[in-house]
Coordinates of C-alpha atoms in Angstrom, one line a residue:
X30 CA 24.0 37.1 -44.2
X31 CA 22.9 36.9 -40.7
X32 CA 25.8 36.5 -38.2
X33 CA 26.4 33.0 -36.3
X34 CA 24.5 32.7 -33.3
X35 CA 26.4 31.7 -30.0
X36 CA 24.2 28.9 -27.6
X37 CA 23.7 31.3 -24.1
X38 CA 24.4 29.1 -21.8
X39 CA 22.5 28.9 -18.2
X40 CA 24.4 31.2 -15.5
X41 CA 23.7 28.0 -13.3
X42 CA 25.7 26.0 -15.4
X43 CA 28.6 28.6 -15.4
X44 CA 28.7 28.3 -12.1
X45 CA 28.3 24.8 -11.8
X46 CA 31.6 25.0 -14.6
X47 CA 33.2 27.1 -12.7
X48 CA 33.6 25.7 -9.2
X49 CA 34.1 22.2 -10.8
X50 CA 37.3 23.6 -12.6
X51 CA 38.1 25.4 -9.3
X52 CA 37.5 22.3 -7.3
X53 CA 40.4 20.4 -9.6
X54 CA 42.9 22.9 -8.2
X55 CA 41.5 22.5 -4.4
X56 CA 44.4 21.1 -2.5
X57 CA 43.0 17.2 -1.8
X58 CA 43.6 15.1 1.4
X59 CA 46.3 12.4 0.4
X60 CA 44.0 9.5 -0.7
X61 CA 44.2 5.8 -1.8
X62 CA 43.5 4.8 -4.7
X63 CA 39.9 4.9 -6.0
X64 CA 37.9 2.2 -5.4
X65 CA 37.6 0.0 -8.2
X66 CA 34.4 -1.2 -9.6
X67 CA 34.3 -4.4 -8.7
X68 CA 34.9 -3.0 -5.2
X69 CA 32.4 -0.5 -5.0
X70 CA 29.6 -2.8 -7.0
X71 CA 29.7 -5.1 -3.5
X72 CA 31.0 -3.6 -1.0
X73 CA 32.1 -5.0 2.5
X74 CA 30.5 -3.4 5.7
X75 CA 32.4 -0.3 6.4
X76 CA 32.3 3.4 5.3
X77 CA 32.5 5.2 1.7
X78 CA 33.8 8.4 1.4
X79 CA 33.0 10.2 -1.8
X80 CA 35.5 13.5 -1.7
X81 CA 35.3 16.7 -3.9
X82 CA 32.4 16.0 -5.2
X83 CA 30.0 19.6 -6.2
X84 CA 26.9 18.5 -3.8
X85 CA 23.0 19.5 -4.4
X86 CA 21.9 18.4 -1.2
X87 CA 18.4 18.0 -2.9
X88 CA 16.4 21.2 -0.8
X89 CA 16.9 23.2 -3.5
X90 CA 20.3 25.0 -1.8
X91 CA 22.8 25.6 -4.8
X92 CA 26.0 23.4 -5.2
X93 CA 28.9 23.8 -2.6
X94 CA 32.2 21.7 -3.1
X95 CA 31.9 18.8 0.0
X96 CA 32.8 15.5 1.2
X97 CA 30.3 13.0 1.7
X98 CA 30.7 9.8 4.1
X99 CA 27.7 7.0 4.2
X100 CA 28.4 3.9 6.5
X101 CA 26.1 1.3 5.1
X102 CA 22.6 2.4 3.8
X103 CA 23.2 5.7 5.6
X104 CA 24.7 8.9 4.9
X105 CA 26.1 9.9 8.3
X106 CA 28.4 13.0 7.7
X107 CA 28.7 15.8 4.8
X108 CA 30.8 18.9 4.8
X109 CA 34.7 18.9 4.7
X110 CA 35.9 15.1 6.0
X111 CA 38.8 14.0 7.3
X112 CA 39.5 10.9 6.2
X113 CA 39.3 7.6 9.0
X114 CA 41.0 4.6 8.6
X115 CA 39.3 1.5 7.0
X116 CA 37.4 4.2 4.8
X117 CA 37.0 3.6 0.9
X118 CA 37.4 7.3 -0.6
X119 CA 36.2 8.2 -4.4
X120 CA 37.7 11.2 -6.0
X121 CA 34.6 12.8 -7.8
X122 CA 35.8 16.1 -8.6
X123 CA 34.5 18.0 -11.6
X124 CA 31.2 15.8 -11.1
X125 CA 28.2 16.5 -9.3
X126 CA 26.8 14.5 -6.6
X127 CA 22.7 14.6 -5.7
X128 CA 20.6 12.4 -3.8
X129 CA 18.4 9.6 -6.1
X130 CA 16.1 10.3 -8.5
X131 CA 12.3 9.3 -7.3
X132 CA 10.1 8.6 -10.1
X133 CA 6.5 9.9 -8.6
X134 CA 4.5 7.9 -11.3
X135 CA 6.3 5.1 -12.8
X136 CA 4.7 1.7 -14.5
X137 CA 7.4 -0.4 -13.4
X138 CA 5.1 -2.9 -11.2
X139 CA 5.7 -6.5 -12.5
X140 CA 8.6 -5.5 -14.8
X141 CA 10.7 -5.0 -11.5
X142 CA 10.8 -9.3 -11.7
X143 CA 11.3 -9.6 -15.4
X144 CA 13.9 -6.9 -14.9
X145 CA 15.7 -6.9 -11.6
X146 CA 18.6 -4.3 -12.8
X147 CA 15.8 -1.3 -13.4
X148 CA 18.5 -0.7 -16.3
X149 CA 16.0 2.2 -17.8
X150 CA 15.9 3.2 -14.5
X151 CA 19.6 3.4 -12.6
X152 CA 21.1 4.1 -16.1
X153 CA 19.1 7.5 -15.5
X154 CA 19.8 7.9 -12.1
X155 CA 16.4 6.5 -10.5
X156 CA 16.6 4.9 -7.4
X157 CA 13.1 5.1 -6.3
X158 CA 10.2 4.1 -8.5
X159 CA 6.5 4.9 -7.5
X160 CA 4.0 2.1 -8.9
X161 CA 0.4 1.4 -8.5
X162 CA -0.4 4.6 -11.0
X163 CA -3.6 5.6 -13.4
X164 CA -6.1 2.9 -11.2
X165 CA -4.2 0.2 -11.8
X166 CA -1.9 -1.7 -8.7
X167 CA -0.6 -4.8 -7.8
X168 CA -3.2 -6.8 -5.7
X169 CA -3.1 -7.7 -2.9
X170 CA -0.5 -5.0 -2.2
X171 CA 0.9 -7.4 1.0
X172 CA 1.8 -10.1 -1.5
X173 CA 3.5 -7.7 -4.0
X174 CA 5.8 -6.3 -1.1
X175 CA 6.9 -9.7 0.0
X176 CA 7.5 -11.3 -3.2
X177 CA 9.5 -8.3 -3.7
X178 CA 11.5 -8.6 -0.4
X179 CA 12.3 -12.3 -1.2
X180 CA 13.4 -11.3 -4.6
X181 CA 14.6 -7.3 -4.8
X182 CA 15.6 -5.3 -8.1
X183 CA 18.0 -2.8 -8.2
X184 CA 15.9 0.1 -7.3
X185 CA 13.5 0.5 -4.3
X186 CA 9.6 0.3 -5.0
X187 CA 6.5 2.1 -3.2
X188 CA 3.3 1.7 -4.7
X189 CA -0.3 3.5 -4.5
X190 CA -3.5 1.1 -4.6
X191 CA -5.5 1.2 -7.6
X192 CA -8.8 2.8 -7.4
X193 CA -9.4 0.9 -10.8
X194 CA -8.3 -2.4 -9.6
X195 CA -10.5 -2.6 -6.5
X196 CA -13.2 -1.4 -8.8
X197 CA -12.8 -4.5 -11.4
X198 CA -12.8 -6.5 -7.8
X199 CA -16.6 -5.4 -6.8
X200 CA -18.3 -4.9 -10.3
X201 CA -16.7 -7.2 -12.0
X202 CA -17.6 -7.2 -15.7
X203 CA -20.4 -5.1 -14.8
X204 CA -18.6 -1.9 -14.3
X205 CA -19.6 1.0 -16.7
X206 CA -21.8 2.2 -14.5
X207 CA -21.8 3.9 -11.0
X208 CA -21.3 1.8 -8.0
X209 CA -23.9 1.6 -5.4
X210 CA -23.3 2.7 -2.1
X211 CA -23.0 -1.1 -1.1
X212 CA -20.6 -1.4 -3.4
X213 CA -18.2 1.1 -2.8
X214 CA -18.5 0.3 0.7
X215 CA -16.6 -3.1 -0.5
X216 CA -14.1 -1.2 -1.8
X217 CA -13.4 1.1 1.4
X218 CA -12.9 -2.5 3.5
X219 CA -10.5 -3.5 0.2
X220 CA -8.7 -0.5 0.2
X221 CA -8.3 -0.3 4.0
X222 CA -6.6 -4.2 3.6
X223 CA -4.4 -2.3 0.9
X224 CA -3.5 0.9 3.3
X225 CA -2.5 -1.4 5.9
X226 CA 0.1 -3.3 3.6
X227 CA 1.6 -0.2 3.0
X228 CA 0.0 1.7 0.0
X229 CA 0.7 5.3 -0.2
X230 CA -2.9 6.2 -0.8
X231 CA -5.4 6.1 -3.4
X232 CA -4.9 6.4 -7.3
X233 CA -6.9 7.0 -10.1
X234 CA -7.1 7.0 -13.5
X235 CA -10.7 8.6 -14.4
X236 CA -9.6 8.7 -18.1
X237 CA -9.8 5.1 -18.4
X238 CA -12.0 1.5 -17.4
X239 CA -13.8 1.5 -14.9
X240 CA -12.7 4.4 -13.0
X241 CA -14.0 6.4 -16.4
X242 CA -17.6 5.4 -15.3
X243 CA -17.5 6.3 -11.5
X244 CA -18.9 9.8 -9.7
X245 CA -17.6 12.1 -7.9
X246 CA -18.8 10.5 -4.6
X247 CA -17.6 7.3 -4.9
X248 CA -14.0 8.5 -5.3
X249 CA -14.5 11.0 -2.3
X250 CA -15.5 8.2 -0.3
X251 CA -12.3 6.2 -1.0
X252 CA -10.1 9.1 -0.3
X253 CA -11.2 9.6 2.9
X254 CA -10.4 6.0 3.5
X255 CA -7.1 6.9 2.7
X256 CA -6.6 10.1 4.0
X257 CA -7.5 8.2 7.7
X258 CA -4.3 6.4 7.2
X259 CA -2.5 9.5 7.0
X260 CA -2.2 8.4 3.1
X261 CA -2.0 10.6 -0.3
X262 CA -4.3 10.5 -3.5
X263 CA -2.6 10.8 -6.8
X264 CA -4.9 10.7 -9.7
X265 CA -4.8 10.7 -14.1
X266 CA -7.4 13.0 -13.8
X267 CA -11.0 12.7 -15.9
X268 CA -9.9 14.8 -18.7
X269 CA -6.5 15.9 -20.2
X270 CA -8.2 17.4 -23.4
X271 CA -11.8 18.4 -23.5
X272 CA -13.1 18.5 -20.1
X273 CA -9.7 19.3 -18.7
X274 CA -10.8 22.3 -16.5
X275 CA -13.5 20.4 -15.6
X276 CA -11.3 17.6 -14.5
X277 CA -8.9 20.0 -12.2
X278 CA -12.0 21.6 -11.0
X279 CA -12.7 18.0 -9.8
X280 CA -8.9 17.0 -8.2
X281 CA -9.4 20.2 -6.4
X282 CA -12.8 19.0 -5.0
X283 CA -11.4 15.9 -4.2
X284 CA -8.7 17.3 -1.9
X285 CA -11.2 19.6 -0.4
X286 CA -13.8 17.0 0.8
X287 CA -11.6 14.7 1.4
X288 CA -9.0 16.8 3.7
X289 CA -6.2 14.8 1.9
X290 CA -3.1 15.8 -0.4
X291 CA -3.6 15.6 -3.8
X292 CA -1.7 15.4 -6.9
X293 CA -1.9 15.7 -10.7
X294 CA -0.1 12.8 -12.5
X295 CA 1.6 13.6 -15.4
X296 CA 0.1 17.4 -15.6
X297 CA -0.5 18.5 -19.6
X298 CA -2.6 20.6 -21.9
X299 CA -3.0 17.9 -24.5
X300 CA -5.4 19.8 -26.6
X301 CA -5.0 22.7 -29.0
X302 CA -8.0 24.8 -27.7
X303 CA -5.8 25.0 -24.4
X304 CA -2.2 25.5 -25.3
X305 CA -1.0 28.7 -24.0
X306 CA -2.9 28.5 -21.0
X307 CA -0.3 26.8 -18.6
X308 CA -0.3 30.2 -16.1
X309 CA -4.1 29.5 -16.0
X310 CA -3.7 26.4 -14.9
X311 CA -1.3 27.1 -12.7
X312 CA -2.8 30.4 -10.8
X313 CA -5.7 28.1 -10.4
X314 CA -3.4 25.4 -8.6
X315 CA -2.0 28.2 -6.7
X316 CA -5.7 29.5 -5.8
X317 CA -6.5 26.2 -4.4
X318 CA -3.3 26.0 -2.1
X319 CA -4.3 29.6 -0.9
X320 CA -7.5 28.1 0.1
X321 CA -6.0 25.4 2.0
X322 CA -5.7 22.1 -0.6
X323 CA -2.3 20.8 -0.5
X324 CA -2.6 20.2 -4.2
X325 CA 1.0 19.0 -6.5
X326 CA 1.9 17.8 -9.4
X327 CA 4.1 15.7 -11.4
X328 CA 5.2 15.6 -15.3
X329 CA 7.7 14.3 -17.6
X330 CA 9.5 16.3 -21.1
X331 CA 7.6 15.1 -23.7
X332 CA 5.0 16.7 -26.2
X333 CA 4.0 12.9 -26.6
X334 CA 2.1 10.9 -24.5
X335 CA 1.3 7.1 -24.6
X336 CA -1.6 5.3 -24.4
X337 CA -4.4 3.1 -26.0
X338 CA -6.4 4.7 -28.6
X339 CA -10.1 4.2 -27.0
X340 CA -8.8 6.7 -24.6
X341 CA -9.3 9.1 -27.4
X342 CA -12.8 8.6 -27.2
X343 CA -14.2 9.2 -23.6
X344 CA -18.3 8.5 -24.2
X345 CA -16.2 5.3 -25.8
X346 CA -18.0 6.2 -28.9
X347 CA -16.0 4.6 -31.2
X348 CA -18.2 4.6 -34.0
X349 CA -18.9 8.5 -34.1
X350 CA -16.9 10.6 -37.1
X351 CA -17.2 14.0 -35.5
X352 CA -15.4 12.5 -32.7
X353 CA -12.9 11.0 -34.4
X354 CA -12.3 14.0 -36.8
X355 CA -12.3 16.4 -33.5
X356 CA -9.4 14.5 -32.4
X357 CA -7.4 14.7 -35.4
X358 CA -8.1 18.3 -35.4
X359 CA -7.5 19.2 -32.0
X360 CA -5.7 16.3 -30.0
X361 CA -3.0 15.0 -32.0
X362 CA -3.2 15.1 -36.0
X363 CA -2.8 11.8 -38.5
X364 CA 0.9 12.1 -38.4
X365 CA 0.7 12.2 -34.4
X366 CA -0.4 9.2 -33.9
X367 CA 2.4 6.6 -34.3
X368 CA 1.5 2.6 -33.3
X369 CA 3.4 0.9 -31.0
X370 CA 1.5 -2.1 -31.0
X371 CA -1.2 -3.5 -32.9
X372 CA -2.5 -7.2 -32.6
X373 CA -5.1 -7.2 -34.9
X374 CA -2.3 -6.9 -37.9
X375 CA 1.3 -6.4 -36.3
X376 CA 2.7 -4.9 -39.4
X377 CA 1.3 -1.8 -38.5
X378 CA 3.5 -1.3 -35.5
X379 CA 6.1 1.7 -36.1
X380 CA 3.6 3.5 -38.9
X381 CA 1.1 6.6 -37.8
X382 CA -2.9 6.6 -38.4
X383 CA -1.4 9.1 -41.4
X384 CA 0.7 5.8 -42.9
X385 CA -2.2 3.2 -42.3
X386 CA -4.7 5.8 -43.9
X387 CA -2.5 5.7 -46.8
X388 CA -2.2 2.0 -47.1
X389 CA -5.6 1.9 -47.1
X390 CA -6.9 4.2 -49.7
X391 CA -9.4 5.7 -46.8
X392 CA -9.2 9.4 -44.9
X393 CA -8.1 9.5 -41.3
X394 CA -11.1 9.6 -39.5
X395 CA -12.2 6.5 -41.2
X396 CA -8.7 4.5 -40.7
X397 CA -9.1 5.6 -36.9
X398 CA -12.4 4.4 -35.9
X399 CA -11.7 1.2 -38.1
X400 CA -8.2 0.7 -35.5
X401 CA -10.1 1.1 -32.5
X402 CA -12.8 -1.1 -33.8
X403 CA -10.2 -4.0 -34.8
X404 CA -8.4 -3.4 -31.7
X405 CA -12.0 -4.1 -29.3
X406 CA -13.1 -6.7 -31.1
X407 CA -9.8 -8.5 -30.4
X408 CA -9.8 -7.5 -27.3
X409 CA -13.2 -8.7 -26.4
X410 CA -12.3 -12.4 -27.8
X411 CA -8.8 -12.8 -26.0
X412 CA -8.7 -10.3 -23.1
X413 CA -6.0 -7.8 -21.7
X414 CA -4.7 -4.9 -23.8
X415 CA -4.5 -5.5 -27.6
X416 CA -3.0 -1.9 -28.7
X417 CA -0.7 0.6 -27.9
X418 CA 0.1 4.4 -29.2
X419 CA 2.1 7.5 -28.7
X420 CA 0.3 10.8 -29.5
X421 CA 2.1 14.2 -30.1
X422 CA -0.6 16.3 -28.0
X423 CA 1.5 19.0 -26.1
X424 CA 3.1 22.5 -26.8
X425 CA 6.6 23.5 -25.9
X426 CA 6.2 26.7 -24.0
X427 CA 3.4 25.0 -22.0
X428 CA 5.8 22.4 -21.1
X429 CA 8.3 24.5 -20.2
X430 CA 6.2 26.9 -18.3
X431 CA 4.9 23.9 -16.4
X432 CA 8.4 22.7 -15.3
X433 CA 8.6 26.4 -13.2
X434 CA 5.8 25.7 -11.4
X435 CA 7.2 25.3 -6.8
X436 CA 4.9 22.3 -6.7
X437 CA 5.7 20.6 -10.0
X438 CA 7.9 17.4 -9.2
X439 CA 9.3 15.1 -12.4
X440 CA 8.1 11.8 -13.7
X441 CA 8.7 9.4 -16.1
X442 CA 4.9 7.8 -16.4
X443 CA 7.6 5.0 -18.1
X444 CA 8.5 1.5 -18.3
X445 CA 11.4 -0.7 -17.7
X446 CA 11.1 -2.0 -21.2
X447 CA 8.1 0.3 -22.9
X448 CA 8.2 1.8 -26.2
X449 CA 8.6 5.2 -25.2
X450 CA 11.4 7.3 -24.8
X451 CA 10.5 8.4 -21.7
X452 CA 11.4 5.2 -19.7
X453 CA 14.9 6.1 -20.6
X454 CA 15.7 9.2 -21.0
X455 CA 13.2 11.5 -18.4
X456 CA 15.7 12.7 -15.9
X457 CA 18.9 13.3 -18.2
X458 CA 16.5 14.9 -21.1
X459 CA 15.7 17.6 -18.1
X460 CA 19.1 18.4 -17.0
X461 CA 20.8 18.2 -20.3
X462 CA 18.3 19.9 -22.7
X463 CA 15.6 22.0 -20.0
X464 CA 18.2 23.1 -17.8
X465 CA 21.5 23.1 -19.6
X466 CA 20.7 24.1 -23.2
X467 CA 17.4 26.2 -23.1
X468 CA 18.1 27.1 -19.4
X469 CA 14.7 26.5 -18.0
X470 CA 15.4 26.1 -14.7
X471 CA 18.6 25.9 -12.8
X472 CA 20.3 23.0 -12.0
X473 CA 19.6 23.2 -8.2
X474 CA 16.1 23.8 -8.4
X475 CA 15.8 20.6 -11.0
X476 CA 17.3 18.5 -8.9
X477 CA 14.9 19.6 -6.1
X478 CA 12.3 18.7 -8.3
X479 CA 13.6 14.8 -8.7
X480 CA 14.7 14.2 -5.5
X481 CA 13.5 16.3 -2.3
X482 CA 10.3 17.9 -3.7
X483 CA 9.0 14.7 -4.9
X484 CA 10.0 12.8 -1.7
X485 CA 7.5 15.3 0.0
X486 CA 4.5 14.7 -2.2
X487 CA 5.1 10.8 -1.5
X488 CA 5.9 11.0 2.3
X489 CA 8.9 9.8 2.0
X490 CA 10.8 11.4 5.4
X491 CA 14.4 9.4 4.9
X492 CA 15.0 9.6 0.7
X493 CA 15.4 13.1 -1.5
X494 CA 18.4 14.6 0.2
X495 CA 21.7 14.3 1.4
X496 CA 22.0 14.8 4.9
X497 CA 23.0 12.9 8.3
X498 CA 20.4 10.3 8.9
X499 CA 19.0 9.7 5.0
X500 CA 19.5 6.7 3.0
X501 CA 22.3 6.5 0.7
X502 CA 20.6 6.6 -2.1
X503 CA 23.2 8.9 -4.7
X504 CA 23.9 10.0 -8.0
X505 CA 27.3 10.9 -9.5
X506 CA 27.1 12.6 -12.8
X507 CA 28.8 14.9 -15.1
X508 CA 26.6 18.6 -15.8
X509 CA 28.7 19.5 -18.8
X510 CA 27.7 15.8 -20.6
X511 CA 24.2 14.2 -19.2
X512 CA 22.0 14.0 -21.9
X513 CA 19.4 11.5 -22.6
X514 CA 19.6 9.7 -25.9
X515 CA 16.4 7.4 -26.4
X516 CA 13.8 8.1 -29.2
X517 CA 10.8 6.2 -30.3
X518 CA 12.7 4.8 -33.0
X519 CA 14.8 3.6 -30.0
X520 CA 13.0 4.2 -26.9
X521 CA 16.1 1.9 -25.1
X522 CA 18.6 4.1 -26.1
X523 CA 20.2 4.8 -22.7
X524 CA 21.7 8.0 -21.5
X525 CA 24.5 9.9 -21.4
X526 CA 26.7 11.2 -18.4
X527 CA 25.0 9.1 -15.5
X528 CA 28.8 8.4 -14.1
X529 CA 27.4 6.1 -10.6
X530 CA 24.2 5.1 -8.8
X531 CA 24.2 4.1 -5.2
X532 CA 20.7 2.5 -4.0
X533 CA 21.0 1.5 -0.1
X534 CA 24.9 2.5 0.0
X535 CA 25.3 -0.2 -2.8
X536 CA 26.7 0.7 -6.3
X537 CA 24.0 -0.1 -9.1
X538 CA 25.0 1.4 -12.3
X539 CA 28.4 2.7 -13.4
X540 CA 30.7 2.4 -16.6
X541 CA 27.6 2.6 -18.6
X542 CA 26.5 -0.5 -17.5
X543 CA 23.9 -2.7 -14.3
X544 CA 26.6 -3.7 -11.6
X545 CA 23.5 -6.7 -11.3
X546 CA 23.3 -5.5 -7.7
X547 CA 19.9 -5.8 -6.0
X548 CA 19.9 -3.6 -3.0
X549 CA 16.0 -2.2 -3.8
X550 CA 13.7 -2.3 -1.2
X551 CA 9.9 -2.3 -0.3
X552 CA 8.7 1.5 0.9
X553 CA 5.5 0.9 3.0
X554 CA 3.7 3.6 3.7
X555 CA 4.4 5.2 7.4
X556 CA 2.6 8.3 8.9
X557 CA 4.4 11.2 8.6
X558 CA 5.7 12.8 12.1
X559 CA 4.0 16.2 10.8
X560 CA 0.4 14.9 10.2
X561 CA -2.1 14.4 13.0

């Protein structure tokens, strides 16, 4: 028999381990009692001071045992505090204490109304969701912001505009085709409306309608429109499967031309043929920094994507077997493809293109381009989205290769109340199972990637670390327990370990529960100090 096998556990979780035991033994400043949660949920102006606590700042430093003291919305001192009078104190030893989570590509948008307490959000530690992704925004942008500052959530909100939505604005109906110059010079004047509201930049999502049908020109021209206001371009690039290389080939292009940051949303090898190849991709990232493109990225930890299932199908050739039997073969197999909504016959929901083909007495393939087929003829008589699907596309090792890369940040590409896991469980899946249990990366340099990293590739100058002068935007969690929990079988499963969120200096989330504060704010867009 072969001999039990012990977990090896990350040295940056021993150490993490160790200094919290060590900390239990530090000698304390006599304190009050802590704060209860009734206290903390609304508290009265004044000061907080969290004490003890094992503090990533997140720059990517490792932990050291400090005090932290906000006043407010602002963190104004960190090391070791004496406490002052009138100060609240919160003993947080054994736990550690980071800035927010920013979720660089999030599809929160309208869901922020329907669900003001962001619980798939805060329970995670998110305190900063990034909208407007894949082409698609909120329009006008002006009218989004203000509705939102009458009526906050719990988290704060920046968005991009949506190359896709001021497409739909000019073409109309008539946009599976190229624009005219005319044309896109409507957009520029649309977009520069939307840059002045506050939009980060530009996004894309050349995968889908209408960006799908648009060249190369048309999205440089936009871009530069955006890089003049000192803004970003994020972008679901033209290809994650057959034309990927193609695709980063064009991102890179994009950045060039247009003299403007770019980023990957959601970065994947989502095809067969390219699994394995995740130091290619990134040496040719790395190539393209060298050269002078200030080119990121951003990705969630999942093999499993979700989206609609003409995406599957980018000449939107719905009716062509070889197609559909390439993507089967290569993309995500039969047994891949699970429904998470279906119009055309609701039963369907929950089952794979594998179950329905059995159902039906037909082969894959067939059962497929039937689906899509059912799904665009509904679609066509009622308008708006009439199906939904999670595909199993990705390899393990390219994942976790991916997660290594300096200019990788994380995402959830979720929902407040989607069908997959991901809305839930992004952040706490990384730090329990990527960094704790398989060791990936270490803790520090995770936490970089949610917080201070990806407040750089947004602009954000006063989120993504703790440190005089930033917003007290926090998370208090335990290393040894923070796991996330959903599944597609119960995508709203929420996490474990998340001990306290503050968003603004306000408490939003502890005891496992929304405190049903809403402290959120707008992020506009302002020009970073550092840029011309």
């Amino acid at each position: 028999m072969r001999g039990v096998r012990l977990p090896v556990v990350p040295k940056s979780f021993l150490l993490i381990a160790l200094l919290a035991a060590a900390a239990l033994f530090l000698p304390r400043i006599a304190t009050s009692q802590p704060a209860s949660a009734s206290e903390t949920a609304t508290p009265p102006p004044g000061s907080i001071l969290i004490t003890g606590a094992l503090v990533l700042d997140g720059t990517g430093a490792p932990a050291r045992a400090a005090d932290v003291l906000f006043t407010g919305d602002t963190i104004t001192r960190v090391g070791a505090l004496d406490p002052l009078s009138g100060e609240r104190r919160l003993d947080a030893r054994g736990l550690v204490l980071t800035p927010g989570f920013i979720d660089t590509h999030s599809h929160a948008d309208d869901e922020l109304f329907d669900h003001p307490d962001a619980l798939a959000a805060v329970s995670q530690g998110i305190t900063t969701v990034v909208v407007g992704q894949d082409g698609g925004s909120p329009y006008p942008l002006a009218d989004f912001f203000a509705r939102f500052d009458r009526a906050p959530a719990a988290i704060n909100v920046a968005s991009y505009a949506g190359h896709g939505t001021l497409r739909k604005k000019v073409l109309g109906s008539d946009f599976r085709r190229p624009a005219t110059r005319r044309e896109t010079g409507r957009m520029e004047t649309l977009l520069e409306t939307e840059m002045a509201a506050g939009a980060l930049g530009l996004a894309t999502g050349l995968e889908y309608d209408p960006g799908i049908y648009s060249t190369p020109d048309e999205v440089v021209a936009l871009a530069k429109i955006a890089g003049a206001h000192d803004g970003r371009y994020i972008s679901h690039v033209r290809s994650e499967d057959r034309y990927f290389w193609q695709a980063i080939d064009e991102i890179i292009a994009i950045g060039r031309r247009a003299r403007i940051p770019v980023q990957i949303s959601h970065t994947k090898l989502a095809m067969k043929r390219h699994w394995g190849q995740a130091d290619k991709l990134m040496s040719r990232l790395d190539a393209a920094r060298a050269e002078g493109v200030e080119i990121t990225g951003d990705m969630y930890p999942y093999l499993y994507w979700q989206s609609d299932l003409t995406v599957l199908f980018p000449k939107r050739d719905f009716a062509d077997r070889a197609e559909a039997e390439l993507v089967l073969a290569e993309i995500t197999p039969p047994d891949g493809l699970l429904l998470t909504r279906f119009d055309p016959d609701p039963s369907y929901v929950g089952r794979t293109v594998a179950d329905i083909a059995r159902l039906r007495g037909a082969d894959p393939a067939t059962t497929l381009m039937a689906l899509i087929h059912e799904s665009v003829t509904l679609q066509r008589q009622k308008g708006g989205d009439t199906d939904s699907v999670i595909g199993t596309s990705m390899s393990e090792p390219d994942v976790e290769r991916l997660m290594t890369w300096p200019h990788m940040n994380f995402c959830t590409d979720g929902s407040l109340d989607g069908s997959h896991p991901r809305g839930f469980g992004s952040y706490p899946r990384i730090l329990g199972r990527y960094v704790r249990e398989r060791g990936v990366l270490p803790l520090d340099q995770a936490v970089h990637k949610m917080t201070g990293l990806a407040a750089a590739h947004m602009g954000f100058v006063d989120r993504g670390r703790i440190a005089p002068g930033q917003r007290a935007d926090l998370v208090l969690f335990d290393p040894a327990k923070v796991i996330d929990r959903a599944t597609p079988q119960d995508p709203h499963a929420p996490s474990a370990g998340i001990q306290r969120v503050w968003v603004n200096g306000v408490v939003v989330f502890e005891d496992g529960r929304a405190t049903g504060a809403r402290p959120g704010r707008a992020l506009r867009r302002v020009r970073s100090p550092s840029r011309p």
